[in-house]
Short mmCIF file of C-alpha atoms in Angstrom, two decimals:
data_model
loop_
_atom_site.label_atom_id
_atom_site.label_comp_id
_atom_site.label_asym_id
_atom_site.label_seq_id
_atom_site.Cartn_x
_atom_site.Cartn_y
_atom_site.Cartn_z
CA MET O 1 -0.04 -0.06 0.00
CA GLU O 2 1.34 3.46 -0.63
CA PRO O 3 2.11 5.55 2.32
CA ALA O 4 -0.92 8.16 2.08
CA PRO O 5 -3.77 5.55 2.15
CA ALA O 6 -1.91 3.76 5.04
CA LEU O 7 -1.91 7.14 6.85
CA THR O 8 -5.47 7.74 5.92
CA ILE O 9 -6.57 4.57 7.36
CA ALA O 10 -4.38 5.03 10.72
CA ILE O 11 -6.30 8.34 11.07
CA TYR O 12 -9.63 6.90 10.69
CA SER O 13 -8.61 4.17 13.28
CA CYS O 14 -7.67 6.94 15.75
CA ALA O 15 -10.82 8.84 15.25
CA ALA O 16 -12.69 5.47 15.72
CA PHE O 17 -10.75 4.75 18.99
CA ALA O 18 -11.40 8.25 20.30
CA GLY O 19 -15.12 8.05 19.60
CA LEU O 20 -15.46 4.58 21.15
CA CYS O 21 -13.67 5.73 24.42
CA TRP O 22 -15.77 8.74 24.49
CA LEU O 23 -18.90 6.83 24.08
CA LEU O 24 -17.93 4.33 26.97
CA SER O 25 -17.03 7.14 29.30
CA VAL O 26 -20.63 8.60 28.82
CA ILE O 27 -22.18 5.24 29.37
CA THR O 28 -20.11 4.13 32.26
CA LYS O 29 -19.04 7.49 33.91
CA GLU O 30 -15.41 6.02 33.99
CA TYR O 31 -12.90 8.43 32.11
CA SER O 32 -10.01 5.96 31.96
CA TRP O 33 -10.93 4.14 28.66
CA VAL O 34 -8.04 5.81 26.93
CA ASP O 35 -5.67 4.24 29.58
CA ARG O 36 -6.93 0.97 28.78
CA LEU O 37 -5.87 1.27 25.11
CA TRP O 38 -2.95 3.44 25.68
CA SER O 39 -0.29 0.36 25.35
CA ILE O 40 -2.44 -1.19 22.53
CA THR O 41 -3.27 1.49 19.95
CA PRO O 42 0.55 2.34 19.24
CA VAL O 43 1.16 -1.26 18.44
CA VAL O 44 -1.65 -1.50 16.25
CA TYR O 45 -0.36 1.71 14.29
CA VAL O 46 3.15 0.82 14.16
CA SER O 47 2.21 -2.77 13.04
CA TRP O 48 0.05 -1.44 10.21
CA PHE O 49 2.95 0.61 8.96
CA ALA O 50 5.22 -2.23 9.11
CA PHE O 51 2.95 -4.73 7.17
CA ALA O 52 0.61 -2.52 5.16
CA ASP O 53 3.26 -2.97 2.29
CA HIS O 54 6.26 -5.03 1.71
CA PRO O 55 7.92 -4.61 5.28
CA ASN O 56 11.72 -3.40 5.73
CA PRO O 57 13.95 -4.63 8.24
CA ARG O 58 13.88 -1.24 10.03
CA LEU O 59 10.23 -1.10 10.18
CA LEU O 60 9.98 -4.63 11.54
CA LEU O 61 12.48 -3.62 14.22
CA MET O 62 10.39 -0.56 15.26
CA ALA O 63 7.37 -2.95 15.53
CA ALA O 64 8.96 -5.52 17.50
CA LEU O 65 10.21 -2.75 19.93
CA VAL O 66 6.82 -1.27 20.23
CA ALA O 67 4.91 -4.66 20.87
CA LEU O 68 7.49 -5.38 23.64
CA TRP O 69 6.63 -1.79 25.02
CA GLY O 70 2.86 -2.57 24.64
CA GLY O 71 2.88 -6.05 26.13
CA ARG O 72 4.95 -5.14 29.36
CA LEU O 73 2.67 -1.94 29.86
CA THR O 74 -0.53 -3.82 29.24
CA TYR O 75 0.50 -6.61 31.85
CA ASN O 76 1.58 -3.83 34.53
CA PHE O 77 -1.81 -1.99 33.80
CA ALA O 78 -3.58 -5.46 34.13
CA ARG O 79 -2.17 -6.40 37.45
CA LYS O 80 -2.75 -3.19 39.01
CA GLY O 81 -6.60 -3.50 38.12
CA GLY O 82 -6.75 -1.07 35.06
CA TYR O 83 -9.12 -3.24 33.18
CA ALA O 84 -11.47 -4.11 35.97
CA PRO O 85 -14.71 -2.34 36.35
CA GLY O 86 -14.18 0.70 38.73
CA GLY O 87 -10.34 0.78 37.62
CA GLU O 88 -10.54 4.82 36.82
CA ASP O 89 -7.32 6.62 37.30
CA TYR O 90 -7.63 8.62 40.65
CA ARG O 91 -6.68 11.85 39.21
CA TRP O 92 -9.87 12.23 37.01
CA ALA O 93 -12.15 12.32 40.27
CA GLU O 94 -9.74 15.09 41.33
CA VAL O 95 -9.96 16.98 38.06
CA ARG O 96 -13.85 16.70 38.32
CA LYS O 97 -13.71 18.40 41.71
CA ARG O 98 -11.93 21.35 40.37
CA ILE O 99 -14.41 22.37 37.32
CA SER O 100 -17.82 22.29 36.60
CA PRO O 101 -19.73 19.45 34.85
CA LEU O 102 -20.00 21.11 31.59
CA THR O 103 -16.37 22.12 31.67
CA PHE O 104 -15.51 18.52 32.32
CA ALA O 105 -17.82 17.12 29.46
CA VAL O 106 -15.96 19.53 27.16
CA LEU O 107 -12.68 18.31 28.57
CA ASN O 108 -13.57 14.56 28.11
CA VAL O 109 -14.42 15.15 24.34
CA VAL O 110 -11.46 17.51 23.62
CA PHE O 111 -8.57 16.23 25.77
CA VAL O 112 -9.44 12.82 27.55
CA ALA O 113 -11.05 11.16 24.52
CA GLY O 114 -9.51 13.28 21.59
CA PHE O 115 -6.31 14.84 22.19
CA GLN O 116 -4.80 11.72 23.89
CA HIS O 117 -5.90 9.20 21.02
CA VAL O 118 -4.13 11.81 18.61
CA LEU O 119 -1.15 11.99 20.67
CA LEU O 120 -0.91 8.09 20.54
CA LEU O 121 -1.28 8.25 16.79
CA LEU O 122 1.60 11.13 16.64
CA ILE O 123 4.01 9.05 18.86
CA SER O 124 3.73 6.14 16.29
CA LEU O 125 4.15 8.38 13.14
CA PRO O 126 8.10 7.71 12.72
CA GLY O 127 6.78 4.36 11.52
CA TRP O 128 4.94 6.06 8.87
CA VAL O 129 8.03 8.50 8.27
CA VAL O 130 9.96 5.34 7.73
CA MET O 131 7.48 3.72 5.51
CA SER O 132 7.37 6.75 3.26
CA LEU O 133 11.16 6.91 2.57
CA PRO O 134 13.24 4.79 0.38
CA SER O 135 14.59 1.76 2.26
CA ARG O 136 18.18 2.00 3.38
CA PRO O 137 20.23 -0.44 5.32
CA LEU O 138 19.99 -0.48 9.28
CA GLY O 139 23.08 1.58 10.57
CA MET O 140 24.65 2.97 13.81
CA LEU O 141 21.78 5.33 14.60
CA ASP O 142 19.18 2.36 14.39
CA ALA O 143 21.49 0.59 16.80
CA ILE O 144 21.58 3.66 19.15
CA ALA O 145 17.92 4.20 18.85
CA ALA O 146 17.09 0.58 19.41
CA GLY O 147 19.53 0.28 22.28
CA GLY O 148 18.25 3.36 24.03
CA PHE O 149 14.60 1.91 23.70
CA LEU O 150 15.56 -1.12 25.21
CA LEU O 151 17.54 0.59 28.09
CA PHE O 152 14.63 2.80 29.08
CA TRP O 153 12.44 -0.03 28.58
CA CYS O 154 14.35 -1.95 31.19
CA GLY O 155 14.44 1.07 33.24
CA GLU O 156 10.51 1.36 33.43
CA ALA O 157 10.04 -2.19 33.84
CA LEU O 158 12.41 -2.12 36.78
CA ALA O 159 10.81 1.11 38.41
CA ASP O 160 7.02 -0.45 37.96
CA GLU O 161 8.16 -3.69 39.52
CA GLN O 162 9.74 -1.66 42.50
CA GLN O 163 6.50 0.26 43.05
CA TRP O 164 4.37 -2.89 42.52
CA ARG O 165 6.32 -4.75 45.32
CA PHE O 166 6.45 -1.68 47.43
CA GLN O 167 2.71 -1.00 47.24
CA ASN O 168 1.80 -4.76 47.87
CA ASP O 169 3.95 -4.92 50.75
CA LYS O 170 2.47 -1.84 52.23
CA LYS O 171 -1.16 -3.22 51.74
CA ARG O 172 0.03 -6.43 53.34
CA ARG O 173 1.06 -4.56 56.50
CA GLN O 174 -2.05 -2.34 56.60
CA LYS O 175 -4.31 -5.40 56.55
CA ALA O 176 -2.08 -7.36 59.07
CA GLY O 177 -2.17 -4.18 61.30
CA LEU O 178 1.45 -4.04 61.30
CA PRO O 179 2.98 -0.61 61.28
CA VAL O 180 3.82 1.22 57.85
CA ARG O 181 7.14 2.99 58.19
CA HIS O 182 7.62 4.08 54.78
CA LYS O 183 4.53 5.69 53.06
CA PHE O 184 5.95 6.14 49.63
CA LEU O 185 8.93 4.57 47.72
CA THR O 186 12.36 6.23 48.00
CA THR O 187 14.90 3.62 47.27
CA GLY O 188 15.83 1.81 44.16
CA LEU O 189 15.64 3.83 41.20
CA PHE O 190 13.18 6.23 43.08
CA ARG O 191 16.40 7.25 45.19
CA TRP O 192 17.65 8.80 41.71
CA SER O 193 14.17 10.23 40.40
CA ARG O 194 10.93 10.47 41.91
CA HIS O 195 9.26 9.31 38.85
CA PRO O 196 11.92 6.82 37.09
CA ASN O 197 9.14 5.20 35.30
CA PHE O 198 7.64 8.57 33.95
CA PHE O 199 11.31 9.58 32.64
CA SER O 200 11.87 6.18 30.80
CA GLU O 201 8.46 6.24 29.22
CA GLN O 202 9.43 9.73 27.52
CA ALA O 203 12.84 8.75 26.77
CA MET O 204 11.78 5.38 24.81
CA TRP O 205 9.61 7.74 22.57
CA TRP O 206 12.48 10.16 22.01
CA CYS O 207 14.63 6.80 20.77
CA PHE O 208 11.72 5.87 18.67
CA TYR O 209 11.60 9.32 16.84
CA LEU O 210 15.26 8.65 15.81
CA PHE O 211 14.54 5.69 13.54
CA GLY O 212 13.05 8.32 11.18
CA VAL O 213 16.20 10.26 11.21
CA ALA O 214 18.03 6.95 10.71
CA ALA O 215 15.78 6.28 7.67
CA GLY O 216 17.02 9.54 5.90
CA ALA O 217 14.69 12.18 7.48
CA PRO O 218 16.14 15.36 8.56
CA TRP O 219 17.38 15.45 12.26
CA LEU O 220 14.58 18.00 13.04
CA HIS O 221 11.51 17.00 11.22
CA TRP O 222 7.78 17.17 11.79
CA SER O 223 7.18 13.59 13.56
CA ILE O 224 9.10 15.23 16.59
CA ILE O 225 5.81 16.61 17.55
CA GLY O 226 4.63 13.33 19.10
CA ALA O 227 7.56 13.07 21.67
CA VAL O 228 7.31 16.74 22.33
CA LEU O 229 3.57 16.52 23.11
CA LEU O 230 4.13 13.48 25.20
CA THR O 231 6.70 15.37 27.15
CA ALA O 232 4.43 18.05 27.68
CA LEU O 233 1.70 15.88 28.74
CA PHE O 234 3.88 13.94 31.45
CA GLN O 235 4.97 17.44 32.75
CA MET O 236 1.29 18.51 33.50
CA SER O 237 0.19 14.86 34.91
CA THR O 238 3.39 14.92 37.22
CA ARG O 239 2.58 18.14 38.65
CA LEU O 240 -0.90 16.87 39.37
CA THR O 241 0.38 13.76 40.72
CA GLU O 242 2.74 15.38 43.07
CA ALA O 243 0.40 17.86 44.35
CA LEU O 244 -1.91 14.89 45.43
CA THR O 245 0.79 12.89 46.88
CA LEU O 246 1.92 16.07 48.84
CA ARG O 247 -1.64 16.56 50.12
CA LYS O 248 -1.62 13.03 51.31
CA TYR O 249 1.64 12.68 52.68
CA PRO O 250 3.22 16.07 53.91
CA GLU O 251 6.49 14.53 54.31
CA TYR O 252 6.73 14.11 50.50
CA ALA O 253 8.16 17.76 50.57
CA ARG O 254 11.38 16.38 52.03
CA TYR O 255 11.71 13.84 49.21
CA GLN O 256 10.95 16.69 46.78
CA GLN O 257 13.76 18.62 47.96
CA THR O 258 16.52 15.59 47.84
CA THR O 259 15.44 13.71 44.95
CA SER O 260 15.28 14.77 41.18
CA ARG O 261 11.87 15.13 39.84
CA LEU O 262 12.42 13.13 36.47
CA TRP O 263 15.92 13.08 35.37
CA PRO O 264 17.94 10.43 37.28
CA TRP O 265 20.43 12.31 39.37
CA PRO O 266 22.42 11.55 42.65
CA PRO O 267 20.29 12.70 45.70
CA SER O 268 21.26 15.97 47.49
CA GLY O 269 20.90 14.15 50.97
CA PRO O 270 19.46 11.32 52.81
CA SER O 271 16.45 9.56 50.94
CA GLY O 272 13.06 11.14 51.86
CA ARG O 273 12.01 8.27 54.24
#
């Protein structure tokens, strides 16, 4: 298939995903339907670009990496109950408290269902860029992009596993009536960054962007908008997450003073325990 029709089908698919999530949110009054598709739709888009025509090694590599990303993220989301009824992200309830029902209804259409699905397509579009360019052999930049993607994939997987074990141990202690000394995680990767999983997620998609450059696109080309907007979204969501955590645990302020927000960096003092 030619690149233009392949992109058109991806855009129509994105619109269908957005419409479905909006409709389900109206019916169920839950607003995390995009979260449930977050790790799935980029796999669909990149696989479509890879196999819509004669696949080349670069696109196959990209599709394999995104499938690896999506499989692990889906597993992590599922084990936390994200796909279960009532598995809405706790932050949406907070947003609903801060704005009027009408404003949230507009936000649900424009941002929750609309923008987020557009963003998921945008971060996948380096695959379409590679599809659009003449095939060229894999090179050093491909190795750097793939190596960086896998490195940050491991970083996110490790951070999520550390968080999972910490939260389970905390719940076990609370259920058993045992004292819970540490309210939030400050060890492991979380000693170097307050959100190592957020950092790794963003970094993976910046590495993914490099595949377009490796295929022959300029270093600065239009598909960078996906990585830029994803980074901006994480900046906003991280601020909200931290505000809610600080409200729940005032001692989190000490952790903020000693530990980098996103970029892994040696702590400036004792961990924020």
